[in-house]
Coordinates of C-alpha atoms in Angstrom, one line a residue:
X1 CA -44.6 23.4 52.4
X2 CA -41.1 24.1 51.1
X3 CA -40.1 20.5 52.0
X4 CA -43.1 19.1 50.2
X5 CA -42.2 21.0 47.0
X6 CA -38.6 19.8 47.3
X7 CA -39.8 16.2 47.8
X8 CA -42.2 16.4 44.9
X9 CA -39.4 17.8 42.6
X10 CA -37.0 15.1 43.7
X11 CA -39.5 12.3 42.9
X12 CA -40.3 13.9 39.5
X13 CA -36.6 13.9 38.6
X14 CA -36.1 10.4 39.9
X15 CA -39.0 9.2 37.8
X16 CA -37.6 10.9 34.6
X17 CA -34.1 9.6 35.4
X18 CA -35.5 6.1 35.7
X19 CA -36.7 6.2 32.1
X20 CA -33.4 7.8 30.8
X21 CA -31.2 5.2 32.5
X22 CA -33.3 2.2 31.7
X23 CA -31.3 1.4 28.6
X24 CA -27.8 2.0 30.1
X25 CA -26.5 -1.5 29.9
X26 CA -28.4 -2.7 33.0
X27 CA -26.8 -0.2 35.5
X28 CA -28.9 0.9 38.4
X29 CA -28.3 4.2 40.2
X30 CA -29.7 5.1 43.7
X31 CA -30.4 8.9 43.2
X32 CA -31.6 9.5 46.8
X33 CA -28.2 8.2 48.1
X34 CA -26.3 10.8 46.1
X35 CA -28.3 13.9 47.2
X36 CA -28.1 15.6 50.6
X37 CA -31.4 16.1 52.5
X38 CA -31.4 19.9 52.1
X39 CA -30.2 20.0 48.5
X40 CA -31.4 23.0 46.6
X41 CA -33.4 22.7 43.4
X42 CA -30.4 23.9 41.3
X43 CA -28.0 21.4 43.0
X44 CA -30.5 18.6 42.4
X45 CA -30.6 19.3 38.7
X46 CA -26.8 19.5 38.4
X47 CA -26.5 16.1 40.3
X48 CA -29.0 14.5 37.9
X49 CA -27.1 15.7 34.9
X50 CA -23.8 14.5 36.3
X51 CA -25.3 11.0 37.1
X52 CA -26.7 10.8 33.6
X53 CA -23.4 11.7 32.0
X54 CA -21.4 9.3 34.1
X55 CA -23.7 6.3 33.4
X56 CA -24.4 6.8 29.6
X57 CA -21.7 5.1 27.5
X58 CA -21.1 6.5 24.0
X59 CA -22.0 4.5 20.9
X60 CA -18.9 2.9 19.1
X61 CA -18.0 4.7 15.9
X62 CA -19.3 3.2 12.7
X63 CA -16.6 1.1 10.8
X64 CA -15.4 2.7 7.6
X65 CA -16.2 -0.4 5.6
X66 CA -19.4 -2.4 5.0
X67 CA -20.0 -5.1 7.6
X68 CA -20.9 -8.6 6.5
X69 CA -24.3 -8.4 8.3
X70 CA -25.1 -5.3 6.2
X71 CA -25.1 -7.4 3.0
X72 CA -28.9 -7.5 2.5
X73 CA -31.0 -7.5 -0.6
X74 CA -32.6 -4.1 -1.5
X75 CA -34.9 -3.7 -4.5
X76 CA -33.5 -6.8 -6.1
X77 CA -29.9 -5.7 -5.6
X78 CA -27.2 -6.9 -3.2
X79 CA -23.6 -5.9 -2.6
X80 CA -21.1 -7.9 -4.6
X81 CA -18.5 -10.0 -2.8
X82 CA -16.1 -9.3 -5.7
X83 CA -16.5 -5.5 -6.2
X84 CA -18.5 -4.1 -3.3
X85 CA -20.9 -2.6 -5.7
X86 CA -24.7 -3.3 -5.9
X87 CA -25.6 -5.9 -8.5
X88 CA -28.5 -8.1 -9.3
X89 CA -29.2 -10.3 -6.4
X90 CA -29.6 -13.3 -8.7
X91 CA -25.8 -12.9 -9.5
X92 CA -24.6 -11.6 -6.2
X93 CA -26.1 -14.4 -4.2
X94 CA -24.5 -17.0 -6.4
X95 CA -20.9 -18.3 -6.3
X96 CA -18.8 -16.8 -9.2
X97 CA -16.9 -18.8 -11.8
X98 CA -13.1 -18.6 -11.8
X99 CA -12.0 -19.1 -15.4
X100 CA -8.4 -19.8 -16.4
X101 CA -7.5 -17.6 -19.4
X102 CA -4.6 -17.6 -21.8
X103 CA -2.4 -14.5 -22.3
X104 CA -0.5 -15.7 -25.3
X105 CA -0.5 -13.2 -28.1
X106 CA -2.1 -15.8 -30.4
X107 CA -5.1 -16.1 -28.0
X108 CA -5.9 -12.4 -27.7
X109 CA -8.4 -10.9 -27.0
X110 CA -9.6 -12.6 -23.9
X111 CA -13.4 -13.1 -24.1
X112 CA -15.4 -12.3 -21.0
X113 CA -12.5 -10.7 -19.0
X114 CA -14.2 -7.3 -19.1
X115 CA -17.0 -8.8 -16.9
X116 CA -14.5 -10.0 -14.2
X117 CA -14.9 -8.4 -10.8
X118 CA -11.4 -9.7 -9.8
X119 CA -8.5 -10.9 -12.0
X120 CA -5.5 -12.8 -10.7
X121 CA -2.4 -12.6 -12.9
X122 CA 0.5 -15.1 -12.2
X123 CA 3.3 -16.6 -14.2
X124 CA 3.4 -20.1 -15.5
X125 CA 6.3 -21.6 -17.5
X126 CA 8.7 -19.7 -19.6
X127 CA 7.8 -16.2 -18.3
X128 CA 4.3 -16.5 -19.7
X129 CA 1.4 -15.2 -17.5
X130 CA -2.1 -16.6 -17.2
X131 CA -5.2 -15.1 -15.8
X132 CA -7.9 -16.3 -13.5
X133 CA -11.0 -14.2 -14.1
X134 CA -13.7 -14.2 -11.4
X135 CA -17.0 -13.5 -13.0
X136 CA -20.5 -13.1 -11.5
X137 CA -22.3 -11.7 -14.7
X138 CA -21.6 -14.7 -17.0
X139 CA -25.1 -16.1 -17.9
X140 CA -25.4 -14.5 -21.3
X141 CA -21.8 -14.8 -22.4
X142 CA -21.6 -17.1 -25.4
X143 CA -17.7 -17.1 -25.5
X144 CA -15.4 -17.1 -22.5
X145 CA -11.7 -17.7 -22.8
X146 CA -9.7 -19.0 -24.4
X147 CA -9.5 -21.4 -21.5
X148 CA -6.2 -22.9 -20.4
X149 CA -4.9 -25.4 -17.9
X150 CA -4.7 -25.3 -14.1
X151 CA -1.7 -24.8 -11.8
X152 CA -1.8 -25.6 -8.1
X153 CA -1.7 -22.0 -6.8
X154 CA -4.8 -21.1 -8.8
X155 CA -6.9 -23.6 -7.0
X156 CA -6.3 -21.7 -3.7
X157 CA -7.1 -18.4 -5.3
X158 CA -10.4 -19.7 -6.5
X159 CA -11.2 -21.2 -3.1
X160 CA -10.8 -17.9 -1.4
X161 CA -13.9 -16.7 -3.3
X162 CA -15.8 -20.0 -3.1
X163 CA -15.8 -20.0 -6.9
X164 CA -16.5 -22.8 -9.3
X165 CA -13.1 -23.2 -11.0
X166 CA -13.2 -23.7 -14.8
X167 CA -10.1 -24.9 -16.6
X168 CA -8.9 -27.0 -19.6
X169 CA -6.6 -29.6 -18.1
X170 CA -4.0 -29.2 -15.4
X171 CA -0.4 -29.9 -14.5
X172 CA 0.5 -33.2 -12.9
X173 CA 1.3 -31.3 -9.6
X174 CA -2.1 -29.6 -9.6
X175 CA -4.2 -32.7 -10.1
X176 CA -4.4 -33.8 -6.4
X177 CA -5.8 -30.3 -5.5
X178 CA -8.7 -30.4 -7.8
X179 CA -11.9 -31.5 -6.0
X180 CA -10.0 -31.4 -2.7
X181 CA -9.5 -27.6 -2.6
X182 CA -12.1 -26.3 -5.1
X183 CA -15.1 -27.5 -7.1
X184 CA -14.1 -27.5 -10.7
X185 CA -15.1 -28.1 -14.3
X186 CA -12.3 -29.7 -16.3
X187 CA -12.3 -29.7 -20.1
X188 CA -10.4 -32.9 -20.6
X189 CA -12.1 -35.2 -18.1
X190 CA -15.6 -36.8 -18.0
X191 CA -18.6 -34.6 -18.1
X192 CA -16.5 -31.4 -18.0
X193 CA -15.7 -31.8 -21.6
X194 CA -19.2 -30.8 -22.7
X195 CA -18.7 -27.4 -21.1
X196 CA -16.2 -26.5 -23.9
X197 CA -16.0 -26.0 -27.6
X198 CA -13.3 -25.3 -30.2
X199 CA -13.5 -22.1 -32.3
X200 CA -12.4 -22.0 -35.9
X201 CA -10.7 -18.6 -35.8
X202 CA -7.8 -19.7 -33.5
X203 CA -5.4 -22.6 -33.5
X204 CA -5.1 -25.1 -30.7
X205 CA -4.3 -24.8 -27.8
X206 CA -5.7 -21.2 -28.0
X207 CA -9.2 -22.1 -29.3
X208 CA -10.9 -23.8 -26.3
X209 CA -13.8 -21.7 -25.1
X210 CA -16.8 -22.1 -22.8
X211 CA -20.1 -20.2 -22.3
X212 CA -22.4 -19.3 -19.5
X213 CA -25.0 -21.8 -20.5
X214 CA -22.5 -24.6 -20.8
X215 CA -21.1 -23.9 -17.4
X216 CA -24.5 -23.9 -15.8
X217 CA -25.6 -27.1 -17.6
X218 CA -22.5 -29.0 -16.6
X219 CA -22.6 -27.8 -13.0
X220 CA -26.1 -29.2 -12.8
X221 CA -24.8 -32.6 -14.0
X222 CA -22.1 -32.4 -11.3
X223 CA -24.8 -31.4 -8.8
X224 CA -22.7 -28.4 -7.7
X225 CA -24.5 -26.0 -5.5
X226 CA -24.3 -22.3 -6.4
X227 CA -25.2 -21.1 -2.9
X228 CA -22.4 -19.6 -0.8
X229 CA -21.6 -21.5 2.4
X230 CA -23.5 -20.1 5.3
X231 CA -20.4 -18.9 7.1
X232 CA -18.8 -17.2 4.1
X233 CA -18.4 -13.4 4.8
X234 CA -16.6 -12.4 1.6
X235 CA -12.9 -11.8 0.8
X236 CA -12.4 -8.1 0.7
X237 CA -13.5 -5.2 2.9
X238 CA -15.0 -2.4 0.8
X239 CA -15.1 1.3 1.9
X240 CA -18.3 3.2 2.6
X241 CA -16.7 6.2 1.0
X242 CA -13.5 6.8 -1.0
X243 CA -10.1 5.5 0.0
X244 CA -7.4 8.0 -0.9
X245 CA -4.3 6.6 1.0
X246 CA -2.7 10.1 1.5
X247 CA -2.5 9.6 5.3
X248 CA -1.1 6.1 5.2
X249 CA 2.5 5.3 6.1
X250 CA 4.8 5.1 3.2
X251 CA 2.3 6.6 0.7
X252 CA 3.7 7.5 -2.7
X253 CA 2.3 8.9 -5.9
X254 CA 1.3 6.2 -8.3
X255 CA 0.4 7.5 -11.8
X256 CA 1.9 4.3 -13.3
X257 CA 2.4 0.9 -11.6
X258 CA 4.7 -1.7 -13.2
X259 CA 4.3 -5.2 -11.8
X260 CA 7.5 -6.3 -13.5
X261 CA 6.4 -9.2 -15.7
X262 CA 9.1 -9.8 -18.3
X263 CA 7.2 -11.1 -21.3
X264 CA 4.1 -9.0 -21.5
X265 CA 5.6 -5.8 -19.9
X266 CA 2.3 -5.0 -18.2
X267 CA 1.6 -1.6 -16.6
X268 CA -1.4 0.2 -15.0
X269 CA -1.8 3.9 -15.9
X270 CA -4.0 6.1 -13.7
X271 CA -6.7 8.2 -15.5
X272 CA -7.8 11.2 -13.3
X273 CA -11.0 11.7 -15.4
X274 CA -12.5 8.3 -14.5
X275 CA -10.5 7.5 -11.4
X276 CA -9.5 4.1 -12.8
X277 CA -6.3 2.3 -13.8
X278 CA -6.1 1.5 -17.5
X279 CA -4.1 -1.6 -18.3
X280 CA -1.4 -1.9 -21.0
X281 CA 0.6 -4.9 -22.1
X282 CA 2.7 -5.9 -25.1
X283 CA 3.3 -2.2 -25.8
X284 CA -0.4 -1.4 -26.3
X285 CA -3.8 -1.0 -24.6
X286 CA -4.9 -4.3 -23.1
X287 CA -8.4 -4.9 -24.4
X288 CA -10.9 -7.7 -23.9
X289 CA -13.6 -8.5 -26.4
X290 CA -15.8 -5.7 -24.8
X291 CA -13.1 -3.0 -24.9
X292 CA -10.1 -1.7 -22.9
X293 CA -9.6 -3.2 -19.4
X294 CA -9.8 -0.8 -16.4
X295 CA -9.8 -1.5 -12.7
X296 CA -10.2 0.5 -9.5
X297 CA -7.7 -1.4 -7.3
X298 CA -4.4 -3.0 -8.0
X299 CA -2.9 -5.4 -5.5
X300 CA 0.7 -6.4 -6.0
X301 CA 1.4 -9.5 -3.9
X302 CA 4.9 -10.9 -3.5
X303 CA 5.1 -14.7 -3.0
X304 CA 8.0 -17.1 -2.4
X305 CA 8.5 -19.6 -5.1
X306 CA 10.7 -22.1 -6.8
X307 CA 10.3 -25.0 -9.3
X308 CA 9.1 -28.5 -8.8
X309 CA 12.2 -30.7 -9.0
X310 CA 13.6 -31.1 -12.5
X311 CA 10.7 -29.4 -14.2
X312 CA 9.8 -26.0 -15.5
X313 CA 6.6 -25.9 -13.4
X314 CA 6.5 -23.1 -10.7
X315 CA 5.7 -24.0 -7.1
X316 CA 4.3 -20.7 -5.8
X317 CA 3.8 -20.4 -2.0
X318 CA 0.5 -18.6 -1.5
X319 CA 0.4 -19.4 2.3
X320 CA 3.5 -17.8 3.8
X321 CA 2.9 -14.1 4.0
X322 CA 5.2 -11.5 2.4
X323 CA 4.9 -7.9 1.1
X324 CA 3.6 -5.9 -1.8
X325 CA 1.7 -2.7 -2.7
X326 CA -1.9 -1.5 -2.7
X327 CA -2.6 1.0 -5.6
X328 CA -5.7 3.1 -6.0
X329 CA -6.8 6.6 -6.8
X330 CA -3.3 7.7 -8.0
X331 CA -1.4 6.6 -4.8
X332 CA 0.2 3.4 -3.5
X333 CA 1.2 2.2 -0.1
X334 CA 3.5 -0.7 0.9
X335 CA 1.5 -3.7 2.4
X336 CA 2.0 -7.0 3.9
X337 CA -0.3 -10.0 3.5
X338 CA -1.3 -13.0 5.6
X339 CA -3.5 -16.0 4.8
X340 CA -6.3 -17.2 7.3
X341 CA -5.3 -20.8 7.3
X342 CA -5.0 -23.2 4.4
X343 CA -8.4 -22.6 3.0
X344 CA -9.0 -19.1 4.4
X345 CA -8.8 -15.8 2.6
X346 CA -5.7 -13.5 2.2
X347 CA -5.8 -10.4 4.2
X348 CA -3.7 -7.3 3.3
X349 CA -2.4 -4.8 5.8
X350 CA -0.6 -1.4 5.8
X351 CA 2.6 -0.7 7.7
X352 CA 0.6 -0.1 10.9
X353 CA -1.1 -3.5 10.4
X354 CA -4.4 -1.9 9.7
X355 CA -6.4 -4.1 7.3
X356 CA -6.5 -2.6 3.8
X357 CA -10.0 -1.3 2.8
X358 CA -10.6 -1.4 -0.9
X359 CA -12.5 1.1 -3.0
X360 CA -15.6 -0.4 -4.5
X361 CA -14.9 -1.5 -8.0
X362 CA -12.8 -4.1 -9.9
X363 CA -9.5 -5.4 -8.5
X364 CA -6.5 -6.8 -10.3
X365 CA -4.1 -9.0 -8.3
X366 CA -0.5 -9.4 -9.6
X367 CA 1.5 -12.3 -8.1
X368 CA 5.2 -11.5 -8.1
X369 CA 8.2 -13.5 -7.0
X370 CA 9.8 -12.1 -3.8
X371 CA 13.2 -12.4 -5.5
X372 CA 12.1 -10.1 -8.3
X373 CA 10.1 -7.6 -6.3
X374 CA 12.8 -5.1 -5.4
X375 CA 14.2 -4.8 -9.0
X376 CA 11.1 -5.5 -11.1
X377 CA 8.2 -3.7 -9.4
X378 CA 8.1 0.1 -10.1
X379 CA 5.7 2.7 -8.8
X380 CA 6.0 6.1 -10.6
X381 CA 4.3 9.4 -9.7

């Protein structure tokens, strides 16, 4: 009778164990081979627990950033590729526009720049900077710009976000890249001209503007598709929580970040109340037509560059990696950057070569010459 009870107990445990091990990555365990014939009930229970522990593998930890496959529509909203925030699906599922904007004093303020999820700032000729504003929410904007001409390196920036690139002319050196690198709407060629108009309150060349409706109308004439490529997984990685940087190598206080641009003397000043960086230039608050400009993340990206032979035009190398800084939430860390092939995105890494995870929100990217970086860029606590 005692043996019968032991046998019944053993079969009950084996039956229960069969259910618990059924999902353990296909591993099979012969319980009877691991138990002695005269095993006590307590010993049998301990053996079953040990077998279960040895054959059950722990789940991998959840990444600290949103995965591409998690980007799904919920209640008419979807996570933006530009900011990592939930926005209307009609905008988030559509490629953004990348609009070239003037930063000449005579052109201020920039119209539509407050709507940009990402802004690239890079020099052109004569120490002047221009912006490329990547905008998802542009449909109702009646005035965007003023719009200026293209430079080669901006075509690659726009391509990284699969954007429709909007510009008013281009340098001779940039012309071969338009169409080849990025879909574009050009204000001085063919159908593209109908996407622009001249305002009466500014003088040329600072009075060329476009609008959301004009961009959409012309893109239809060009038969541009607004759908993202099926394999596009976004540019940045956005945090599930809050990135603070305190535990990163090389961390420093960053109440103010100076990119080092000579003409506009730009700086980003951290405001603890809203957790954002407020932008200043030309000795004053930098405002667009909808108010002061603020961003959550600042990326300072050093690039090698020179000039095209016997010209003032810059030839900025956006493919060969270098260094820089990531600035957010009152702190900064040194970074390096690498580009995923000619048409791939730029990835940023900390000093341990962990990919930088951005805080959800707007991002401003400052392109700086490697030769100027050590002297011009300043991070102050």
